[in-house]
Short mmCIF file of C-alpha atoms in Angstrom, two decimals:
data_model
loop_
_atom_site.label_atom_id
_atom_site.label_comp_id
_atom_site.label_asym_id
_atom_site.label_seq_id
_atom_site.Cartn_x
_atom_site.Cartn_y
_atom_site.Cartn_z
CA LEU S 800 186.62 -27.53 209.73
CA GLY S 801 190.32 -26.71 209.52
CA CYS S 802 190.89 -25.79 206.25
CA LYS S 803 193.61 -24.83 204.88
CA VAL S 804 193.48 -22.44 202.51
CA VAL S 805 196.05 -21.24 199.23
CA ASP S 806 196.55 -18.55 197.73
CA GLY S 807 193.87 -19.89 194.00
CA GLY S 808 194.22 -17.92 191.05
CA ARG S 809 194.93 -20.03 187.28
CA PRO S 810 194.60 -23.89 188.15
CA ASP S 811 197.75 -24.86 187.42
CA ALA S 812 199.65 -22.59 190.16
CA SER S 813 196.35 -23.64 193.05
CA ARG S 814 196.55 -27.08 191.80
CA ASN S 815 199.55 -27.23 193.31
CA ASN S 816 200.32 -24.64 196.25
CA GLY S 817 197.14 -26.89 197.23
CA ALA S 818 199.52 -30.17 197.19
CA ALA S 819 202.51 -28.17 198.82
CA ALA S 820 200.58 -27.89 201.66
CA ALA S 821 199.34 -30.29 202.15
CA SER S 822 200.44 -32.58 205.31
CA GLN S 823 204.16 -34.56 204.23
CA SER S 824 201.53 -38.13 204.91
CA SER S 825 199.26 -36.76 202.49
CA LYS S 826 200.11 -39.97 200.41
CA ILE S 827 196.83 -39.70 197.54
CA PHE S 828 195.54 -36.32 196.12
CA CYS S 829 192.55 -35.10 194.97
CA PHE S 830 191.90 -31.97 192.82
CA LEU S 831 188.66 -30.77 192.56
CA ASP S 832 186.82 -27.95 190.02
CA ALA S 833 186.65 -25.62 192.14
CA ASP S 834 182.17 -25.18 189.95
CA ALA S 835 181.69 -29.22 190.16
CA ARG S 836 180.92 -31.45 192.77
CA LEU S 837 181.20 -35.15 193.42
CA ASP S 838 178.13 -37.79 193.55
CA SER S 839 177.93 -38.16 197.12
CA GLU S 840 179.45 -38.40 200.33
CA TYR S 841 180.87 -42.15 199.90
CA ALA S 842 183.10 -41.18 196.74
CA LEU S 843 186.03 -39.68 197.82
CA GLU S 844 186.40 -43.33 199.09
CA LYS S 845 185.71 -45.29 196.51
CA ALA S 846 188.11 -43.68 194.25
CA LEU S 847 190.54 -44.52 196.86
CA ASP S 848 189.12 -47.97 196.91
CA GLU S 849 189.07 -49.20 193.70
CA MET S 850 192.90 -46.39 191.91
CA ASN S 851 194.67 -49.00 195.37
CA GLY S 852 192.18 -52.06 193.17
CA ARG S 853 193.66 -51.37 189.93
CA TRP S 854 197.17 -50.16 191.25
CA LEU S 855 196.57 -47.08 188.82
CA GLN S 856 198.86 -44.03 190.48
CA VAL S 857 196.79 -40.76 188.47
CA ALA S 858 193.22 -40.86 188.34
CA GLY S 859 190.79 -39.35 186.46
CA THR S 860 186.75 -39.86 186.52
CA MET S 861 183.50 -39.27 184.08
CA GLN S 862 181.42 -36.17 184.80
CA LYS S 863 177.93 -35.09 184.61
CA PRO S 864 176.56 -31.69 184.14
CA ILE S 865 174.81 -29.78 186.13
CA LYS S 866 171.34 -29.04 183.92
CA THR S 867 170.36 -25.38 183.94
CA GLY S 868 166.75 -25.81 183.88
CA ARG S 869 167.03 -24.71 180.06
CA PHE S 870 165.51 -27.98 177.80
CA LEU S 871 167.34 -27.87 175.08
CA ARG S 872 170.53 -26.32 176.37
CA ASP S 873 170.54 -29.05 178.84
CA ILE S 874 170.68 -32.18 175.15
CA ALA S 875 173.27 -29.86 174.93
CA TYR S 876 175.51 -30.46 177.54
CA LYS S 877 174.18 -33.01 178.11
CA ILE S 878 175.36 -34.56 174.99
CA ILE S 879 179.21 -32.91 175.83
CA TYR S 880 179.55 -34.23 177.95
CA GLY S 881 178.78 -37.72 177.72
CA SER S 882 181.45 -37.48 174.19
CA ALA S 883 183.63 -36.54 176.48
CA ASN S 884 183.13 -39.38 178.73
CA TYR S 885 183.73 -41.44 176.04
CA VAL S 886 186.40 -40.43 174.78
CA MET S 887 188.46 -39.74 177.72
CA LYS S 888 187.17 -44.31 178.80
CA LYS S 889 188.21 -44.51 174.95
CA GLU S 890 192.09 -42.77 175.49
CA GLN S 891 192.93 -44.10 179.00
CA HIS S 892 195.29 -46.73 178.10
CA SER S 893 196.43 -45.05 175.53
CA ARG S 894 199.93 -42.75 176.06
CA ARG S 895 197.40 -39.81 175.35
CA PRO S 896 194.55 -39.89 177.65
CA PHE S 897 192.69 -37.06 179.26
CA MET S 898 191.00 -35.86 182.10
CA GLN S 899 189.74 -33.37 183.44
CA THR S 900 187.43 -32.26 186.70
CA CYS S 901 188.37 -34.32 189.45
CA MET S 902 191.58 -36.01 189.16
CA PHE S 903 193.88 -38.56 191.83
CA ALA S 904 197.14 -38.55 191.91
CA THR S 905 199.98 -39.86 193.98
CA ARG S 906 201.93 -37.49 195.84
CA GLU S 907 205.44 -39.29 193.69
CA VAL S 908 202.97 -38.50 190.63
CA HIS S 909 202.70 -34.86 191.59
CA GLU S 910 206.29 -34.32 193.06
CA ALA S 911 207.97 -37.26 189.66
CA ILE S 912 206.18 -34.92 186.78
CA GLY S 913 206.47 -31.62 188.78
CA GLY S 914 203.36 -30.31 189.56
CA PHE S 915 200.87 -29.25 186.39
CA LYS S 916 202.14 -26.67 183.71
CA ASP S 917 201.04 -23.41 182.57
CA TRP S 918 198.87 -24.35 179.55
CA GLU S 919 196.53 -21.15 178.27
CA HIS S 920 193.56 -25.32 178.62
CA GLY S 921 193.70 -28.99 178.65
CA GLU S 922 196.74 -29.49 181.71
CA ASP S 923 194.71 -32.14 183.54
CA SER S 924 195.23 -33.83 180.13
CA TYR S 925 199.36 -33.33 179.88
CA TYR S 926 199.41 -33.64 183.52
CA ALA S 927 197.73 -37.28 182.68
CA ARG S 928 200.03 -37.62 179.84
CA GLU S 929 203.97 -36.87 181.86
CA ALA S 930 202.44 -39.76 184.61
CA VAL S 931 201.83 -41.88 181.50
CA GLU S 932 204.49 -41.11 179.71
CA ALA S 933 206.70 -40.92 183.42
CA GLY S 934 205.54 -44.83 183.49
CA TYR S 935 202.34 -44.43 186.06
CA ARG S 936 199.51 -46.16 185.73
CA PHE S 937 196.86 -44.39 184.54
CA GLY S 938 193.06 -45.49 184.15
CA ILE S 939 189.34 -44.03 184.35
CA LEU S 940 187.54 -44.00 187.96
CA GLU S 941 184.22 -45.20 188.01
CA SER S 942 182.81 -46.36 190.91
CA PRO S 943 182.58 -42.46 192.78
CA GLY S 944 179.96 -41.94 190.07
CA LYS S 945 179.35 -39.48 187.17
CA VAL S 946 180.69 -35.21 189.50
CA PHE S 947 179.16 -32.86 188.62
CA ILE S 948 179.68 -29.77 186.65
CA SER S 949 179.04 -26.11 186.30
CA PRO S 950 178.16 -25.93 182.08
CA ARG S 951 178.98 -21.50 182.52
CA ARG S 952 182.23 -21.72 181.07
CA PHE S 953 179.88 -22.93 177.60
CA GLU S 954 177.99 -20.00 178.91
CA GLU S 955 180.65 -17.76 178.90
CA CYS S 956 182.52 -18.89 175.95
CA GLY S 957 179.67 -20.05 173.66
CA LEU S 958 178.73 -23.69 173.04
CA ILE S 959 179.42 -23.31 169.70
CA SER S 960 182.57 -21.80 170.21
CA LEU S 961 184.33 -23.69 173.14
CA GLY S 962 183.15 -27.12 171.88
CA MET S 963 185.13 -26.67 168.31
CA ARG S 964 187.53 -25.20 170.11
CA ASN S 965 187.16 -29.12 172.60
CA LEU S 966 187.46 -30.77 169.41
CA ARG S 967 190.73 -29.12 167.74
CA PHE S 968 192.13 -29.89 171.42
CA ILE S 969 191.04 -34.06 171.58
CA ARG S 970 192.96 -33.88 167.94
CA ARG S 971 195.92 -32.63 168.82
CA MET S 972 196.08 -34.52 171.03
CA LYS S 973 194.84 -37.11 169.97
CA LYS S 974 198.11 -36.79 167.73
CA GLY S 975 200.93 -35.05 170.27
CA GLU S 976 201.13 -32.23 169.67
CA MET S 977 201.16 -29.54 172.60
CA VAL S 978 197.69 -26.92 172.35
CA LYS S 979 198.60 -23.49 173.55
CA GLN S 980 196.06 -21.03 171.98
CA SER S 981 195.65 -17.94 170.08
CA GLU S 982 196.29 -14.77 171.99
CA ARG S 983 192.29 -14.26 171.80
CA ASP S 984 191.22 -17.82 174.29
CA MET S 985 194.29 -16.39 175.76
CA GLU S 986 192.72 -12.91 176.81
CA GLY S 987 189.17 -15.02 178.09
CA ASN S 988 191.08 -16.98 179.85
CA GLU S 989 192.95 -14.32 181.72
CA ARG S 990 189.18 -13.01 182.43
CA TYR S 991 187.54 -16.27 182.98
CA TRP S 992 189.79 -17.34 185.40
CA GLN S 993 189.16 -13.75 187.79
CA ASP S 994 187.70 -13.33 190.90
CA GLU S 995 185.33 -10.69 190.37
CA PRO S 996 183.15 -12.05 186.53
CA PRO S 997 183.74 -10.24 183.51
CA LYS S 998 180.66 -7.65 182.86
CA ARG S 999 178.80 -8.02 180.08
#
């Protein structure tokens, strides 16, 4: 399909590599997690229209979990991702916004803040925060619909463990703190970003 394939790995490196390999005529970048999929074939078009209409230079999207087929788990994931959507919408006009999964940024923003940084957790939200601090306009898009995301990280790390970690991250981000994880969490993340899943 004429796609360029670049070196991947951790999210910050792979996203920055993709942006660096893009044509110089590219004015807006879309960063989409590998385990996510768009709501419809018109999602990108709607996202760009809304960005232009709202004069946004960096933007996030809302999300919904891909069903696992386990009734109680699916309810839990729906609550978790619904709560994340609420926080992202509520904080979108603050100095410390949140975003994840599917993100858009102009080339100007990406180059001005130096791309994604090598944080162990929440590098996408830090990206949004840096953009806002640099004076760029941020918002959460609604017209593209909610992006489907796999809850596989909850499956891998544990529902309660990862849920509590995310809540701690949100609380500390709202305080303006830069969050580093423990060595145990960092080791788990390194396994998570490997090409092959860890053996149980």
